[in-house]
Amino acid sequence: MTALAIDQGTTSTRALLVDAAGGIPPLLGLPHRQSYPRPGWVEHDPEELIANLRACLDAAGGIADLAAVGLANQGESCLAWDSHTGQALGPVIVWQDDRTRDHIEDLRRAGAEPLVRDRAGLPLDAYFSASKLGWIMREIPQAATLAAQGRLRLGTTDAFFRDRLTGRFETDVTTASRTALMNLATCTWDTELCALFGVPPEALPAIGPTTGALGALACGARAVPLTASIVDQQASLHGHGCRDAGDTKITFGTGAFALSVSGPTLHRTEDGPLPTVAWQKAGEAPVYALDGGVYAASAAVNWARGLGLFADFAEIDDFTAPPAIGRGLVFVPALAGLACPHWDRRARGAWMGLSLDTGPRDMMQAVLEGVAFRTAQVIAAIARHQPVGAPIPIDGGMTANRYFCQFLADTLGRELIVSDAPELTAVGAATLAAEAAGQQIAANATGRRITPRAQPPGFGQAFDAACAMVRGFGAGGTGEGAS
């Protein structure tokens, strides 16, 4: 049998076929446009995303033994649409978008954060869907009109896709757990949270399990069952083979995301890592995880390339100079703010320690080190709540960089496995889909092991101090954004 995995990500939609032996031949990959209409705003065209999904499904129409489809989605990205026509009321507001930053600060000053932490397990942050959906209700007049007519639909991108492609207005529990509107303990929409953000709960999709009979998708002339729908990072966690409490993975894409399986235990945290749902198989209780992210990982590297600091990735694969931080040069990759464990959207990226003899290679070495140090902060925050297993598997574009991987291992003080599989999100979505269809896909997790080397003391403390300096910087250097 073959399962089709569709990874609808931040920059592209990719379809891969995963066979019973664990082979992962790519089928189709389609990029989509990124729109930045105002500072801090990030948008996608929902019709372009739907067209790319349909193209992926059509490309799989000729696969004779196609038994199931698994869909992975961006997570917090969301939109509104008309239940009668299926047409979106505006663009997709992408997870990176922070247009609601000021509204979030108003809610924080009003004392709303304890309620959100208690019910959703999340901090007040523009990253999550709730404030974005509330913005739609305040700023798009048609939303209120359709709500009064009972025609408004609000949701994350997966709910939009599933509504348009299967005719069922549903989301899965992993995606709902990223909205800040779902009660983590009950896995249902929380009416008080909905009221806080101004989101009508009757306009939200039904929350269901990650796997099961989720509807049918048209693959060419055939109907193929959708049997898994999940957030991309949770799909990657499953694709890495993480199943037991403490099993942890890190994915380096646009951002860097670490997830660590908690099992049946829901950890309540106040200092950084976020409790979330890893997955919920049909008929079973949810499996929880702890999550921590870095907003800019590959995004920071690509940004630096755009500045002309390097032209080819081979140029930054190795450095003969000692670590930049040991020479007093630090880069904090807070280009979209600081996520876990700081949760400060007003922080801004910065190089510190520049001098007249600092060159582009020095600056790029500091960029790579900065992403590694931020990742180490995330893992340390998770380890304060549960043991983190070793070795830690890592994947994503930045793991092709040898200097980065070794520096990351050194900074973490843990052995890493650089995955050989290029599409762990697809593997996770496909294995979940196949299992729900009564089939099994072989797990072939392999990779290159990296052993940590001793690092001089003080590097981590120096980076922590640099992070403290940039907190609240976007508020005019007043520290207003710091907590």
GROMACS .gro file of C-alpha atoms in nm:
model
  483
    1MET     CA    1   0.000   0.000   0.000
    2THR     CA    2   0.093   0.364  -0.044
    3ALA     CA    3  -0.006   0.665   0.163
    4LEU     CA    4  -0.008   1.016   0.027
    5ALA     CA    5   0.132   1.280   0.262
    6ILE     CA    6   0.062   1.645   0.189
    7ASP     CA    7   0.268   1.895   0.384
    8GLN     CA    8   0.105   2.236   0.348
    9GLY     CA    9   0.379   2.453   0.493
   10THR     CA   10   0.473   2.817   0.529
   11THR     CA   11   0.646   2.850   0.193
   12SER     CA   12   0.525   2.555  -0.015
   13THR     CA   13   0.287   2.262  -0.050
   14ARG     CA   14   0.459   1.927  -0.098
   15ALA     CA   15   0.311   1.590  -0.184
   16LEU     CA   16   0.506   1.272  -0.113
   17LEU     CA   17   0.423   0.906  -0.152
   18VAL     CA   18   0.523   0.686   0.140
   19ASP     CA   19   0.520   0.312   0.072
   20ALA     CA   20   0.500   0.020   0.312
   21ALA     CA   21   0.880  -0.018   0.311
   22GLY     CA   22   0.925   0.343   0.420
   23GLY     CA   23   1.033   0.480   0.083
   24ILE     CA   24   0.952   0.848   0.034
   25PRO     CA   25   0.946   0.940  -0.335
   26PRO     CA   26   0.844   1.304  -0.386
   27LEU     CA   27   0.541   1.358  -0.605
   28LEU     CA   28   0.496   1.732  -0.642
   29GLY     CA   29   0.611   2.051  -0.477
   30LEU     CA   30   0.455   2.391  -0.534
   31PRO     CA   31   0.570   2.718  -0.379
   32HIS     CA   32   0.326   2.992  -0.292
   33ARG     CA   33   0.362   3.365  -0.257
   34GLN     CA   34   0.448   3.538   0.068
   35SER     CA   35   0.280   3.875   0.115
   36TYR     CA   36   0.401   4.145   0.356
   37PRO     CA   37   0.148   4.429   0.312
   38ARG     CA   38   0.259   4.618   0.625
   39PRO     CA   39   0.540   4.586   0.878
   40GLY     CA   40   0.472   4.279   1.092
   41TRP     CA   41   0.199   4.147   0.861
   42VAL     CA   42   0.244   3.812   0.681
   43GLU     CA   43  -0.029   3.676   0.452
   44HIS     CA   44  -0.104   3.397   0.204
   45ASP     CA   45  -0.366   3.375  -0.069
   46PRO     CA   46  -0.613   3.103   0.043
   47GLU     CA   47  -0.720   3.025  -0.314
   48GLU     CA   48  -0.357   2.970  -0.415
   49LEU     CA   49  -0.316   2.724  -0.128
   50ILE     CA   50  -0.636   2.538  -0.223
   51ALA     CA   51  -0.525   2.522  -0.589
   52ASN     CA   52  -0.188   2.377  -0.485
   53LEU     CA   53  -0.356   2.117  -0.264
   54ARG     CA   54  -0.585   2.014  -0.549
   55ALA     CA   55  -0.286   1.987  -0.782
   56CYS     CA   56  -0.117   1.755  -0.532
   57LEU     CA   57  -0.427   1.538  -0.503
   58ASP     CA   58  -0.467   1.523  -0.881
   59ALA     CA   59  -0.102   1.420  -0.918
   60ALA     CA   60  -0.173   1.118  -0.697
   61GLY     CA   61  -0.475   1.010  -0.899
   62GLY     CA   62  -0.281   0.749  -1.094
   63ILE     CA   63  -0.134   0.567  -0.791
   64ALA     CA   64  -0.313   0.232  -0.803
   65ASP     CA   65  -0.251   0.123  -0.443
   66LEU     CA   66  -0.314   0.460  -0.279
   67ALA     CA   67  -0.498   0.374   0.042
   68ALA     CA   68  -0.498   0.688   0.258
   69VAL     CA   69  -0.406   1.055   0.275
   70GLY     CA   70  -0.242   1.238   0.565
   71LEU     CA   71  -0.251   1.618   0.575
   72ALA     CA   72  -0.006   1.831   0.773
   73ASN     CA   73  -0.081   2.199   0.823
   74GLN     CA   74   0.099   2.518   0.931
   75GLY     CA   75  -0.057   2.529   1.276
   76GLU     CA   76  -0.153   2.878   1.389
   77SER     CA   77  -0.224   3.036   1.047
   78CYS     CA   78  -0.594   3.117   1.013
   79LEU     CA   79  -0.873   3.289   0.819
   80ALA     CA   80  -1.248   3.343   0.784
   81TRP     CA   81  -1.484   3.227   0.509
   82ASP     CA   82  -1.848   3.206   0.404
   83SER     CA   83  -2.013   2.871   0.480
   84HIS     CA   84  -2.247   2.906   0.178
   85THR     CA   85  -1.991   2.995  -0.089
   86GLY     CA   86  -1.668   2.865   0.066
   87GLN     CA   87  -1.501   3.194  -0.027
   88ALA     CA   88  -1.251   3.345   0.213
   89LEU     CA   89  -1.319   3.693   0.349
   90GLY     CA   90  -0.954   3.789   0.321
   91PRO     CA   91  -0.604   3.646   0.315
   92VAL     CA   92  -0.468   3.378   0.544
   93ILE     CA   93  -0.307   3.548   0.845
   94VAL     CA   94   0.016   3.351   0.882
   95TRP     CA   95   0.156   3.231   1.215
   96GLN     CA   96   0.450   3.474   1.183
   97ASP     CA   97   0.213   3.773   1.163
   98ASP     CA   98   0.213   4.001   1.468
   99ARG     CA   99  -0.046   4.264   1.375
  100THR     CA  100  -0.224   4.197   1.704
  101ARG     CA  101   0.080   4.269   1.919
  102ASP     CA  102  -0.064   4.588   2.067
  103HIS     CA  103  -0.399   4.420   2.140
  104ILE     CA  104  -0.213   4.137   2.313
  105GLU     CA  105  -0.034   4.392   2.532
  106ASP     CA  106  -0.371   4.549   2.620
  107LEU     CA  107  -0.502   4.209   2.728
  108ARG     CA  108  -0.187   4.147   2.932
  109ARG     CA  109  -0.221   4.480   3.112
  110ALA     CA  110  -0.585   4.393   3.181
  111GLY     CA  111  -0.470   4.078   3.362
  112ALA     CA  112  -0.592   3.823   3.106
  113GLU     CA  113  -0.278   3.609   3.083
  114PRO     CA  114  -0.348   3.380   3.383
  115LEU     CA  115  -0.679   3.270   3.228
  116VAL     CA  116  -0.514   3.189   2.895
  117ARG     CA  117  -0.229   3.005   3.066
  118ASP     CA  118  -0.468   2.804   3.283
  119ARG     CA  119  -0.714   2.702   3.012
  120ALA     CA  120  -0.511   2.688   2.689
  121GLY     CA  121  -0.166   2.633   2.840
  122LEU     CA  122  -0.031   2.915   2.623
  123PRO     CA  123   0.104   3.263   2.688
  124LEU     CA  124  -0.057   3.574   2.547
  125ASP     CA  125   0.119   3.606   2.212
  126ALA     CA  126   0.026   3.719   1.863
  127TYR     CA  127   0.176   3.390   1.739
  128PHE     CA  128  -0.139   3.196   1.823
  129SER     CA  129  -0.463   3.205   1.627
  130ALA     CA  130  -0.700   3.354   1.887
  131SER     CA  131  -0.600   3.718   1.855
  132LYS     CA  132  -0.581   3.686   1.476
  133LEU     CA  133  -0.939   3.555   1.461
  134GLY     CA  134  -1.046   3.832   1.698
  135TRP     CA  135  -0.882   4.086   1.465
  136ILE     CA  136  -1.092   3.950   1.178
  137MET     CA  137  -1.407   4.001   1.382
  138ARG     CA  138  -1.311   4.361   1.462
  139GLU     CA  139  -1.161   4.470   1.133
  140ILE     CA  140  -1.349   4.289   0.855
  141PRO     CA  141  -1.713   4.411   0.850
  142GLN     CA  142  -1.830   4.117   0.641
  143ALA     CA  143  -1.733   3.881   0.924
  144ALA     CA  144  -1.986   4.037   1.162
  145THR     CA  145  -2.250   4.038   0.886
  146LEU     CA  146  -2.203   3.669   0.811
  147ALA     CA  147  -2.193   3.586   1.182
  148ALA     CA  148  -2.535   3.749   1.226
  149GLN     CA  149  -2.663   3.536   0.937
  150GLY     CA  150  -2.513   3.215   1.077
  151ARG     CA  151  -2.283   3.186   0.773
  152LEU     CA  152  -1.945   3.273   0.924
  153ARG     CA  153  -1.671   3.015   0.952
  154LEU     CA  154  -1.350   3.086   1.139
  155GLY     CA  155  -1.056   2.853   1.171
  156THR     CA  156  -0.703   2.746   1.105
  157THR     CA  157  -0.605   2.662   0.749
  158ASP     CA  158  -0.669   2.288   0.795
  159ALA     CA  159  -1.036   2.354   0.872
  160PHE     CA  160  -1.063   2.564   0.555
  161PHE     CA  161  -0.897   2.293   0.348
  162ARG     CA  162  -1.107   2.015   0.494
  163ASP     CA  163  -1.429   2.213   0.454
  164ARG     CA  164  -1.356   2.285   0.089
  165LEU     CA  165  -1.209   1.946  -0.001
  166THR     CA  166  -1.414   1.699   0.208
  167GLY     CA  167  -1.727   1.901   0.286
  168ARG     CA  168  -1.668   1.859   0.661
  169PHE     CA  169  -1.600   2.166   0.875
  170GLU     CA  170  -1.360   2.009   1.124
  171THR     CA  171  -1.016   2.051   1.277
  172ASP     CA  172  -0.801   1.813   1.476
  173VAL     CA  173  -0.707   1.843   1.840
  174THR     CA  174  -0.337   1.919   1.774
  175THR     CA  175  -0.425   2.220   1.558
  176ALA     CA  176  -0.695   2.338   1.797
  177SER     CA  177  -0.440   2.325   2.079
  178ARG     CA  178  -0.239   2.595   1.896
  179THR     CA  179  -0.521   2.849   1.882
  180ALA     CA  180  -0.535   2.961   2.251
  181LEU     CA  181  -0.910   2.895   2.232
  182MET     CA  182  -0.914   2.526   2.329
  183ASN     CA  183  -0.923   2.400   2.686
  184LEU     CA  184  -0.626   2.160   2.699
  185ALA     CA  185  -0.779   1.944   2.971
  186THR     CA  186  -1.113   1.886   2.796
  187CYS     CA  187  -1.003   1.931   2.432
  188THR     CA  188  -1.309   2.149   2.364
  189TRP     CA  189  -1.352   2.515   2.274
  190ASP     CA  190  -1.350   2.728   2.588
  191THR     CA  191  -1.632   2.983   2.597
  192GLU     CA  192  -1.445   3.222   2.829
  193LEU     CA  193  -1.139   3.224   2.604
  194CYS     CA  194  -1.357   3.280   2.299
  195ALA     CA  195  -1.525   3.574   2.476
  196LEU     CA  196  -1.187   3.717   2.581
  197PHE     CA  197  -1.062   3.728   2.221
  198GLY     CA  198  -1.399   3.818   2.066
  199VAL     CA  199  -1.436   3.495   1.871
  200PRO     CA  200  -1.789   3.348   1.836
  201PRO     CA  201  -1.753   2.978   1.927
  202GLU     CA  202  -2.043   2.882   1.699
  203ALA     CA  203  -1.827   2.990   1.402
  204LEU     CA  204  -1.544   2.751   1.494
  205PRO     CA  205  -1.502   2.398   1.350
  206ALA     CA  206  -1.575   2.078   1.538
  207ILE     CA  207  -1.267   1.940   1.714
  208GLY     CA  208  -1.189   1.576   1.638
  209PRO     CA  209  -0.904   1.328   1.675
  210THR     CA  210  -0.590   1.336   1.464
  211THR     CA  211  -0.670   1.008   1.292
  212GLY     CA  212  -0.981   0.823   1.181
  213ALA     CA  213  -1.240   0.846   0.907
  214LEU     CA  214  -1.205   1.218   0.834
  215GLY     CA  215  -1.380   1.232   0.498
  216ALA     CA  216  -1.293   1.162   0.136
  217LEU     CA  217  -1.064   1.354  -0.100
  218ALA     CA  218  -1.082   1.357  -0.479
  219CYS     CA  219  -0.753   1.220  -0.613
  220GLY     CA  220  -0.805   1.250  -0.984
  221ALA     CA  221  -1.118   1.050  -1.063
  222ARG     CA  222  -1.103   0.851  -0.738
  223ALA     CA  223  -1.209   0.920  -0.381
  224VAL     CA  224  -0.939   0.839  -0.126
  225PRO     CA  225  -0.998   0.858   0.252
  226LEU     CA  226  -0.838   1.131   0.458
  227THR     CA  227  -0.730   0.942   0.768
  228ALA     CA  228  -0.488   1.183   0.939
  229SER     CA  229  -0.482   1.559   0.986
  230ILE     CA  230  -0.219   1.716   1.212
  231VAL     CA  231   0.003   2.018   1.275
  232ASP     CA  232   0.332   1.993   1.085
  233GLN     CA  233   0.554   1.996   1.394
  234GLN     CA  234   0.355   1.720   1.562
  235ALA     CA  235   0.370   1.522   1.237
  236SER     CA  236   0.748   1.562   1.240
  237LEU     CA  237   0.760   1.441   1.602
  238HIS     CA  238   0.579   1.122   1.498
  239GLY     CA  239   0.793   1.092   1.185
  240HIS     CA  240   1.110   1.090   1.396
  241GLY     CA  241   0.978   0.787   1.581
  242CYS     CA  242   0.922   0.974   1.907
  243ARG     CA  243   0.662   0.781   2.107
  244ASP     CA  244   0.769   0.765   2.473
  245ALA     CA  245   0.780   1.038   2.738
  246GLY     CA  246   1.102   1.236   2.699
  247ASP     CA  247   1.150   1.153   2.330
  248THR     CA  248   1.241   1.489   2.175
  249LYS     CA  249   1.305   1.625   1.826
  250ILE     CA  250   1.406   1.960   1.680
  251THR     CA  251   1.312   2.078   1.332
  252PHE     CA  252   1.496   2.370   1.172
  253GLY     CA  253   1.275   2.531   0.912
  254THR     CA  254   1.168   2.894   0.885
  255GLY     CA  255   1.175   2.878   1.264
  256ALA     CA  256   1.320   2.614   1.493
  257PHE     CA  257   1.072   2.397   1.681
  258ALA     CA  258   1.142   2.148   1.958
  259LEU     CA  259   0.878   1.903   2.077
  260SER     CA  260   0.915   1.655   2.360
  261VAL     CA  261   0.660   1.379   2.425
  262SER     CA  262   0.494   1.396   2.768
  263GLY     CA  263   0.263   1.098   2.719
  264PRO     CA  264  -0.067   1.114   2.912
  265THR     CA  265   0.073   1.387   3.141
  266LEU     CA  266  -0.035   1.745   3.083
  267HIS     CA  267   0.245   1.964   3.221
  268ARG     CA  268   0.132   2.309   3.334
  269THR     CA  269   0.420   2.554   3.291
  270GLU     CA  270   0.478   2.917   3.376
  271ASP     CA  271   0.832   2.962   3.251
  272GLY     CA  272   0.861   2.898   2.883
  273PRO     CA  273   0.778   2.561   2.723
  274LEU     CA  274   0.417   2.516   2.620
  275PRO     CA  275   0.197   2.214   2.686
  276THR     CA  276   0.030   2.100   2.366
  277VAL     CA  277  -0.131   1.791   2.215
  278ALA     CA  278   0.110   1.567   2.024
  279TRP     CA  279  -0.169   1.361   1.866
  280GLN     CA  280  -0.489   1.179   1.948
  281LYS     CA  281  -0.562   0.857   1.765
  282ALA     CA  282  -0.923   0.763   1.703
  283GLY     CA  283  -1.078   0.609   2.015
  284GLU     CA  284  -0.778   0.686   2.236
  285ALA     CA  285  -0.686   0.951   2.491
  286PRO     CA  286  -0.470   1.243   2.379
  287VAL     CA  287  -0.093   1.221   2.397
  288TYR     CA  288   0.059   1.547   2.523
  289ALA     CA  289   0.393   1.715   2.454
  290LEU     CA  290   0.596   2.017   2.556
  291ASP     CA  291   0.674   2.260   2.280
  292GLY     CA  292   0.923   2.542   2.237
  293GLY     CA  293   1.009   2.752   1.936
  294VAL     CA  294   1.255   2.999   1.791
  295TYR     CA  295   1.080   3.233   1.550
  296ALA     CA  296   1.373   3.282   1.310
  297ALA     CA  297   1.611   2.996   1.224
  298SER     CA  298   1.652   2.942   0.849
  299ALA     CA  299   1.468   3.272   0.815
  300ALA     CA  300   1.764   3.442   0.987
  301VAL     CA  301   2.015   3.272   0.757
  302ASN     CA  302   1.819   3.363   0.445
  303TRP     CA  303   1.780   3.720   0.570
  304ALA     CA  304   2.157   3.746   0.613
  305ARG     CA  305   2.208   3.605   0.264
  306GLY     CA  306   1.975   3.874   0.132
  307LEU     CA  307   2.201   4.132   0.294
  308GLY     CA  308   2.491   3.995   0.089
  309LEU     CA  309   2.685   3.837   0.375
  310PHE     CA  310   2.727   3.520   0.170
  311ALA     CA  311   2.622   3.393  -0.172
  312ASP     CA  312   2.645   3.014  -0.154
  313PHE     CA  313   2.563   2.795   0.147
  314ALA     CA  314   2.893   2.609   0.100
  315GLU     CA  315   3.068   2.930   0.211
  316ILE     CA  316   2.928   2.900   0.563
  317ASP     CA  317   2.960   2.525   0.610
  318ASP     CA  318   3.285   2.558   0.803
  319PHE     CA  319   3.493   2.827   0.972
  320THR     CA  320   3.862   2.830   1.061
  321ALA     CA  321   3.821   3.104   1.322
  322PRO     CA  322   3.728   3.021   1.683
  323PRO     CA  323   3.360   3.061   1.778
  324ALA     CA  324   3.240   3.416   1.722
  325ILE     CA  325   3.097   3.440   2.072
  326GLY     CA  326   3.439   3.355   2.216
  327ARG     CA  327   3.571   3.658   2.027
  328GLY     CA  328   3.302   3.884   2.174
  329LEU     CA  329   3.068   3.879   1.872
  330VAL     CA  330   2.707   3.777   1.941
  331PHE     CA  331   2.397   3.769   1.723
  332VAL     CA  332   2.050   3.740   1.876
  333PRO     CA  333   1.810   3.607   1.606
  334ALA     CA  334   1.507   3.796   1.736
  335LEU     CA  335   1.408   3.915   1.388
  336ALA     CA  336   1.042   3.841   1.467
  337GLY     CA  337   1.074   3.865   1.845
  338LEU     CA  338   1.180   3.609   2.103
  339ALA     CA  339   0.967   3.299   2.152
  340CYS     CA  340   1.028   3.032   2.419
  341PRO     CA  341   1.119   3.089   2.699
  342HIS     CA  342   1.100   3.471   2.675
  343TRP     CA  343   0.775   3.531   2.484
  344ASP     CA  344   0.861   3.887   2.391
  345ARG     CA  345   0.742   4.000   2.049
  346ARG     CA  346   0.898   4.345   2.097
  347ALA     CA  347   1.252   4.208   2.109
  348ARG     CA  348   1.453   4.274   1.795
  349GLY     CA  349   1.753   4.104   1.639
  350ALA     CA  350   2.098   4.244   1.704
  351TRP     CA  351   2.467   4.190   1.648
  352MET     CA  352   2.673   4.288   1.951
  353GLY     CA  353   3.047   4.328   1.967
  354LEU     CA  354   3.100   4.456   1.612
  355SER     CA  355   3.434   4.619   1.543
  356LEU     CA  356   3.618   4.762   1.241
  357ASP     CA  357   3.780   4.425   1.172
  358THR     CA  358   3.447   4.232   1.178
  359GLY     CA  359   3.380   4.080   0.836
  360PRO     CA  360   3.086   3.903   0.669
  361ARG     CA  361   3.213   3.556   0.767
  362ASP     CA  362   3.239   3.661   1.131
  363MET     CA  363   2.884   3.792   1.118
  364MET     CA  364   2.753   3.473   0.958
  365GLN     CA  365   2.933   3.258   1.214
  366ALA     CA  366   2.754   3.458   1.483
  367VAL     CA  367   2.417   3.409   1.309
  368LEU     CA  368   2.456   3.029   1.310
  369GLU     CA  369   2.572   3.033   1.671
  370GLY     CA  370   2.280   3.257   1.770
  371VAL     CA  371   2.024   3.008   1.638
  372ALA     CA  372   2.205   2.729   1.825
  373PHE     CA  373   2.207   2.925   2.151
  374ARG     CA  374   1.838   3.009   2.119
  375THR     CA  375   1.762   2.641   2.058
  376ALA     CA  376   1.962   2.551   2.369
  377GLN     CA  377   1.750   2.793   2.571
  378VAL     CA  378   1.438   2.609   2.451
  379ILE     CA  379   1.572   2.263   2.539
  380ALA     CA  380   1.684   2.385   2.882
  381ALA     CA  381   1.333   2.520   2.945
  382ILE     CA  382   1.177   2.185   2.853
  383ALA     CA  383   1.428   1.995   3.069
  384ARG     CA  384   1.313   2.191   3.373
  385HIS     CA  385   0.979   2.008   3.350
  386GLN     CA  386   1.064   1.660   3.225
  387PRO     CA  387   1.372   1.459   3.131
  388VAL     CA  388   1.484   1.508   2.772
  389GLY     CA  389   1.593   1.188   2.605
  390ALA     CA  390   1.916   1.146   2.413
  391PRO     CA  391   2.025   1.142   2.143
  392ILE     CA  392   1.803   1.417   2.002
  393PRO     CA  393   1.708   1.375   1.635
  394ILE     CA  394   1.717   1.693   1.428
  395ASP     CA  395   1.599   1.772   1.076
  396GLY     CA  396   1.533   2.063   0.843
  397GLY     CA  397   1.735   2.277   0.607
  398MET     CA  398   1.989   2.409   0.858
  399THR     CA  399   2.099   2.057   0.951
  400ALA     CA  400   2.289   2.043   0.621
  401ASN     CA  401   2.534   2.293   0.773
  402ARG     CA  402   2.816   2.106   0.946
  403TYR     CA  403   2.933   2.397   1.158
  404PHE     CA  404   2.585   2.465   1.288
  405CYS     CA  405   2.517   2.101   1.380
  406GLN     CA  406   2.844   2.058   1.569
  407PHE     CA  407   2.805   2.391   1.748
  408LEU     CA  408   2.449   2.297   1.842
  409ALA     CA  409   2.565   1.965   1.990
  410ASP     CA  410   2.841   2.145   2.180
  411THR     CA  411   2.600   2.407   2.313
  412LEU     CA  412   2.339   2.151   2.417
  413GLY     CA  413   2.599   1.915   2.559
  414ARG     CA  414   2.396   1.631   2.403
  415GLU     CA  415   2.445   1.383   2.123
  416LEU     CA  416   2.243   1.459   1.810
  417ILE     CA  417   2.124   1.250   1.518
  418VAL     CA  418   2.102   1.442   1.190
  419SER     CA  419   1.822   1.265   1.011
  420ASP     CA  420   1.885   1.116   0.668
  421ALA     CA  421   1.516   1.148   0.584
  422PRO     CA  422   1.447   1.487   0.423
  423GLU     CA  423   1.073   1.491   0.487
  424LEU     CA  424   0.997   1.388   0.845
  425THR     CA  425   0.670   1.584   0.848
  426ALA     CA  426   0.549   1.379   0.554
  427VAL     CA  427   0.665   1.055   0.715
  428GLY     CA  428   0.470   1.134   1.032
  429ALA     CA  429   0.153   1.230   0.846
  430ALA     CA  430   0.179   0.919   0.629
  431THR     CA  431   0.247   0.672   0.912
  432LEU     CA  432  -0.050   0.807   1.109
  433ALA     CA  433  -0.272   0.792   0.799
  434ALA     CA  434  -0.164   0.437   0.713
  435GLU     CA  435  -0.219   0.312   1.069
  436ALA     CA  436  -0.569   0.460   1.072
  437ALA     CA  437  -0.636   0.279   0.744
  438GLY     CA  438  -0.531  -0.052   0.897
  439GLN     CA  439  -0.188  -0.061   0.736
  440GLN     CA  440   0.167  -0.016   0.861
  441ILE     CA  441   0.461   0.176   0.721
  442ALA     CA  442   0.812   0.072   0.818
  443ALA     CA  443   1.007   0.317   1.032
  444ASN     CA  444   1.351   0.367   0.882
  445ALA     CA  445   1.488   0.642   1.104
  446THR     CA  446   1.861   0.672   1.037
  447GLY     CA  447   2.110   0.953   1.051
  448ARG     CA  448   2.454   1.086   1.127
  449ARG     CA  449   2.551   1.103   1.495
  450ILE     CA  450   2.725   1.410   1.631
  451THR     CA  451   2.906   1.391   1.963
  452PRO     CA  452   2.930   1.710   2.169
  453ARG     CA  453   3.267   1.863   2.245
  454ALA     CA  454   3.350   2.055   2.560
  455GLN     CA  455   3.270   2.423   2.528
  456PRO     CA  456   3.448   2.694   2.727
  457PRO     CA  457   3.238   2.814   3.021
  458GLY     CA  458   3.052   3.140   2.994
  459PHE     CA  459   2.934   3.124   2.633
  460GLY     CA  460   2.575   3.048   2.730
  461GLN     CA  461   2.569   3.317   2.997
  462ALA     CA  462   2.703   3.573   2.749
  463PHE     CA  463   2.424   3.489   2.507
  464ASP     CA  464   2.160   3.503   2.781
  465ALA     CA  465   2.283   3.851   2.869
  466ALA     CA  466   2.255   3.955   2.503
  467CYS     CA  467   1.895   3.832   2.491
  468ALA     CA  468   1.815   4.035   2.801
  469MET     CA  469   1.952   4.345   2.631
  470VAL     CA  470   1.726   4.317   2.324
  471ARG     CA  471   1.406   4.245   2.516
  472GLY     CA  472   1.155   4.523   2.472
  473PHE     CA  473   1.381   4.691   2.215
  474GLY     CA  474   1.096   4.724   1.965
  475ALA     CA  475   0.913   4.938   2.220
  476GLY     CA  476   1.173   5.211   2.174
  477GLY     CA  477   1.426   5.066   2.415
  478THR     CA  478   1.204   5.134   2.714
  479GLY     CA  479   1.177   4.769   2.815
  480GLU     CA  480   0.798   4.798   2.787
  481GLY     CA  481   0.773   4.460   2.617
  482ALA     CA  482   0.970   4.275   2.881
  483SER     CA  483   0.804   4.082   3.157
   0.00000   0.00000   0.00000
